[in-house]
């Protein structure tokens, strides 16, 4: 068992890395923080709630940085958040009704999908100009982002892995602006999730503060570096790591001891 000082140092470092990558890719850092917390022995509901605190820190820091760069579409962000917030509240209560094994299995599947997305994103998604949306598309976006809100609180990952593709595929935003706008949506959605998690007593506040401190700094670095960084190699490296972690989670979800 790690002593408290070592634990805090490890968590700050995890938050720093997760915040940097999450800010650069617009996906939130929960996809890195939740596995770290789970491997450190936290129950799934506590890991998700604690991660969501740090995701909120990342999104607040990133939103401030990206707003200074004029890269946020505020109207799109608020529209998505209005659909995602009810889902975020619902996700907290769903998290209390599944076992640790089920959580690992479902989260592993989510990580596998996210890993594939970040690896193959450039060939799947095209950056295009914005266009008007049909009623059907509006309904689809509402349903998808409501689901993203559930995922946000259930797994503690923020929902950016859904928000960014929606902005690219349906709203036809550029990748640079989608990543920035996603952070504002994440901020609003994550606040709803952490308040609900706190109300039912899920978070580990010491871990949350340590992660959040690192994530806040990392988000500033990520927003700054994203202006000039070449994403392709970084995305593929992150995707490969996520897929490896996903395989571990899925096997443990099926009861295979590693």
PDB file of C-alpha atoms in Angstrom, residues 85-199:
ATOM      1  CA  UNK A  85     -26.728  17.295 -17.845  1.00  0.00           C
ATOM      2  CA  UNK A  86     -29.863  15.165 -17.155  1.00  0.00           C
ATOM      3  CA  UNK A  87     -27.912  12.122 -18.320  1.00  0.00           C
ATOM      4  CA  UNK A  88     -25.041  13.002 -15.971  1.00  0.00           C
ATOM      5  CA  UNK A  89     -27.389  13.032 -12.984  1.00  0.00           C
ATOM      6  CA  UNK A  90     -28.921   9.701 -14.018  1.00  0.00           C
ATOM      7  CA  UNK A  91     -25.482   8.138 -14.493  1.00  0.00           C
ATOM      8  CA  UNK A  92     -24.617   8.627 -10.810  1.00  0.00           C
ATOM      9  CA  UNK A  93     -27.531   6.466  -9.698  1.00  0.00           C
ATOM     10  CA  UNK A  94     -26.811   3.806 -12.316  1.00  0.00           C
ATOM     11  CA  UNK A  95     -23.213   3.556 -11.028  1.00  0.00           C
ATOM     12  CA  UNK A  96     -24.462   2.386  -7.637  1.00  0.00           C
ATOM     13  CA  UNK A  97     -26.347  -0.529  -9.165  1.00  0.00           C
ATOM     14  CA  UNK A  98     -23.542  -2.439 -10.887  1.00  0.00           C
ATOM     15  CA  UNK A  99     -20.761  -4.638  -9.483  1.00  0.00           C
ATOM     16  CA  UNK A 100     -17.020  -3.969  -9.791  1.00  0.00           C
ATOM     17  CA  UNK A 101     -16.722  -6.824 -12.317  1.00  0.00           C
ATOM     18  CA  UNK A 102     -19.530  -5.387 -14.454  1.00  0.00           C
ATOM     19  CA  UNK A 103     -17.966  -1.937 -14.246  1.00  0.00           C
ATOM     20  CA  UNK A 104     -14.601  -3.265 -15.454  1.00  0.00           C
ATOM     21  CA  UNK A 105     -16.247  -5.116 -18.342  1.00  0.00           C
ATOM     22  CA  UNK A 106     -18.358  -2.156 -19.487  1.00  0.00           C
ATOM     23  CA  UNK A 107     -15.558   0.354 -18.950  1.00  0.00           C
ATOM     24  CA  UNK A 108     -13.163  -1.908 -20.849  1.00  0.00           C
ATOM     25  CA  UNK A 109     -15.545  -1.956 -23.810  1.00  0.00           C
ATOM     26  CA  UNK A 110     -15.791   1.847 -23.644  1.00  0.00           C
ATOM     27  CA  UNK A 111     -11.997   2.177 -23.538  1.00  0.00           C
ATOM     28  CA  UNK A 112     -11.664  -0.174 -26.505  1.00  0.00           C
ATOM     29  CA  UNK A 113     -14.050   2.016 -28.515  1.00  0.00           C
ATOM     30  CA  UNK A 114     -12.276   5.209 -27.451  1.00  0.00           C
ATOM     31  CA  UNK A 115      -8.888   3.697 -28.268  1.00  0.00           C
ATOM     32  CA  UNK A 116     -10.044   2.726 -31.748  1.00  0.00           C
ATOM     33  CA  UNK A 117     -11.542   6.201 -32.205  1.00  0.00           C
ATOM     34  CA  UNK A 118      -8.379   8.096 -31.322  1.00  0.00           C
ATOM     35  CA  UNK A 119      -6.221   5.785 -33.461  1.00  0.00           C
ATOM     36  CA  UNK A 120      -8.394   5.889 -36.586  1.00  0.00           C
ATOM     37  CA  UNK A 121     -10.002   9.317 -36.131  1.00  0.00           C
ATOM     38  CA  UNK A 122      -8.169  10.989 -39.006  1.00  0.00           C
ATOM     39  CA  UNK A 123      -9.497   8.461 -41.520  1.00  0.00           C
ATOM     40  CA  UNK A 124     -13.036   8.442 -40.094  1.00  0.00           C
ATOM     41  CA  UNK A 125     -13.700  12.124 -39.515  1.00  0.00           C
ATOM     42  CA  UNK A 126     -13.299  14.971 -41.955  1.00  0.00           C
ATOM     43  CA  UNK A 127     -13.127  18.629 -41.037  1.00  0.00           C
ATOM     44  CA  UNK A 128     -15.806  20.519 -42.924  1.00  0.00           C
ATOM     45  CA  UNK A 129     -17.680  23.771 -42.787  1.00  0.00           C
ATOM     46  CA  UNK A 130     -20.763  23.976 -40.586  1.00  0.00           C
ATOM     47  CA  UNK A 131     -24.198  23.314 -42.045  1.00  0.00           C
ATOM     48  CA  UNK A 132     -27.836  23.592 -40.992  1.00  0.00           C
ATOM     49  CA  UNK A 133     -29.215  20.565 -39.176  1.00  0.00           C
ATOM     50  CA  UNK A 134     -32.495  18.767 -39.833  1.00  0.00           C
ATOM     51  CA  UNK A 135     -35.054  17.963 -37.118  1.00  0.00           C
ATOM     52  CA  UNK A 136     -33.955  14.327 -37.194  1.00  0.00           C
ATOM     53  CA  UNK A 137     -30.326  15.343 -36.692  1.00  0.00           C
ATOM     54  CA  UNK A 138     -31.286  17.578 -33.767  1.00  0.00           C
ATOM     55  CA  UNK A 139     -33.154  14.656 -32.176  1.00  0.00           C
ATOM     56  CA  UNK A 140     -30.220  12.331 -32.786  1.00  0.00           C
ATOM     57  CA  UNK A 141     -27.779  14.800 -31.229  1.00  0.00           C
ATOM     58  CA  UNK A 142     -30.019  15.163 -28.156  1.00  0.00           C
ATOM     59  CA  UNK A 143     -30.242  11.388 -27.681  1.00  0.00           C
ATOM     60  CA  UNK A 144     -26.515  10.869 -28.215  1.00  0.00           C
ATOM     61  CA  UNK A 145     -25.463  13.654 -25.851  1.00  0.00           C
ATOM     62  CA  UNK A 146     -27.958  12.489 -23.202  1.00  0.00           C
ATOM     63  CA  UNK A 147     -26.193   9.133 -23.404  1.00  0.00           C
ATOM     64  CA  UNK A 148     -22.834  10.892 -23.169  1.00  0.00           C
ATOM     65  CA  UNK A 149     -23.998  12.503 -19.932  1.00  0.00           C
ATOM     66  CA  UNK A 150     -24.803   9.066 -18.497  1.00  0.00           C
ATOM     67  CA  UNK A 151     -21.374   7.774 -19.548  1.00  0.00           C
ATOM     68  CA  UNK A 152     -19.754  10.855 -17.992  1.00  0.00           C
ATOM     69  CA  UNK A 153     -21.012  10.168 -14.460  1.00  0.00           C
ATOM     70  CA  UNK A 154     -21.184   6.378 -14.698  1.00  0.00           C
ATOM     71  CA  UNK A 155     -17.541   5.984 -15.734  1.00  0.00           C
ATOM     72  CA  UNK A 156     -16.083   9.341 -14.638  1.00  0.00           C
ATOM     73  CA  UNK A 157     -14.675  10.117 -18.089  1.00  0.00           C
ATOM     74  CA  UNK A 158     -16.394  13.408 -18.930  1.00  0.00           C
ATOM     75  CA  UNK A 159     -18.151  12.523 -22.200  1.00  0.00           C
ATOM     76  CA  UNK A 160     -15.770  14.326 -24.545  1.00  0.00           C
ATOM     77  CA  UNK A 161     -15.240  11.119 -26.510  1.00  0.00           C
ATOM     78  CA  UNK A 162     -18.838  11.566 -27.668  1.00  0.00           C
ATOM     79  CA  UNK A 163     -19.034  15.364 -27.824  1.00  0.00           C
ATOM     80  CA  UNK A 164     -16.055  15.753 -30.168  1.00  0.00           C
ATOM     81  CA  UNK A 165     -17.295  13.268 -32.826  1.00  0.00           C
ATOM     82  CA  UNK A 166     -20.781  14.860 -32.708  1.00  0.00           C
ATOM     83  CA  UNK A 167     -19.270  18.291 -33.312  1.00  0.00           C
ATOM     84  CA  UNK A 168     -17.157  16.966 -36.173  1.00  0.00           C
ATOM     85  CA  UNK A 169     -19.660  14.709 -37.914  1.00  0.00           C
ATOM     86  CA  UNK A 170     -22.943  16.558 -37.389  1.00  0.00           C
ATOM     87  CA  UNK A 171     -22.033  20.163 -36.596  1.00  0.00           C
ATOM     88  CA  UNK A 172     -19.156  19.972 -39.128  1.00  0.00           C
ATOM     89  CA  UNK A 173     -16.773  21.894 -36.875  1.00  0.00           C
ATOM     90  CA  UNK A 174     -13.008  21.831 -37.330  1.00  0.00           C
ATOM     91  CA  UNK A 175     -11.005  19.575 -35.017  1.00  0.00           C
ATOM     92  CA  UNK A 176      -9.319  22.545 -33.336  1.00  0.00           C
ATOM     93  CA  UNK A 177     -12.621  24.220 -32.483  1.00  0.00           C
ATOM     94  CA  UNK A 178     -14.399  20.968 -31.599  1.00  0.00           C
ATOM     95  CA  UNK A 179     -11.727  20.090 -29.028  1.00  0.00           C
ATOM     96  CA  UNK A 180     -12.039  23.571 -27.500  1.00  0.00           C
ATOM     97  CA  UNK A 181     -15.847  23.675 -27.530  1.00  0.00           C
ATOM     98  CA  UNK A 182     -16.013  20.186 -26.032  1.00  0.00           C
ATOM     99  CA  UNK A 183     -14.223  21.455 -22.928  1.00  0.00           C
ATOM    100  CA  UNK A 184     -17.000  23.956 -22.141  1.00  0.00           C
ATOM    101  CA  UNK A 185     -19.635  21.241 -22.575  1.00  0.00           C
ATOM    102  CA  UNK A 186     -17.550  18.953 -20.356  1.00  0.00           C
ATOM    103  CA  UNK A 187     -17.315  21.643 -17.692  1.00  0.00           C
ATOM    104  CA  UNK A 188     -21.081  22.121 -17.458  1.00  0.00           C
ATOM    105  CA  UNK A 189     -21.841  18.392 -17.589  1.00  0.00           C
ATOM    106  CA  UNK A 190     -19.137  17.451 -15.085  1.00  0.00           C
ATOM    107  CA  UNK A 191     -20.365  19.985 -12.528  1.00  0.00           C
ATOM    108  CA  UNK A 192     -23.782  18.303 -12.614  1.00  0.00           C
ATOM    109  CA  UNK A 193     -22.144  14.919 -12.147  1.00  0.00           C
ATOM    110  CA  UNK A 194     -19.857  15.857  -9.252  1.00  0.00           C
ATOM    111  CA  UNK A 195     -22.623  17.578  -7.288  1.00  0.00           C
ATOM    112  CA  UNK A 196     -24.775  14.464  -7.588  1.00  0.00           C
ATOM    113  CA  UNK A 197     -21.870  12.133  -6.732  1.00  0.00           C
ATOM    114  CA  UNK A 198     -21.060  14.319  -3.707  1.00  0.00           C
ATOM    115  CA  UNK A 199     -24.675  14.187  -2.558  1.00  0.00           C
TER     116      UNK A 199
END
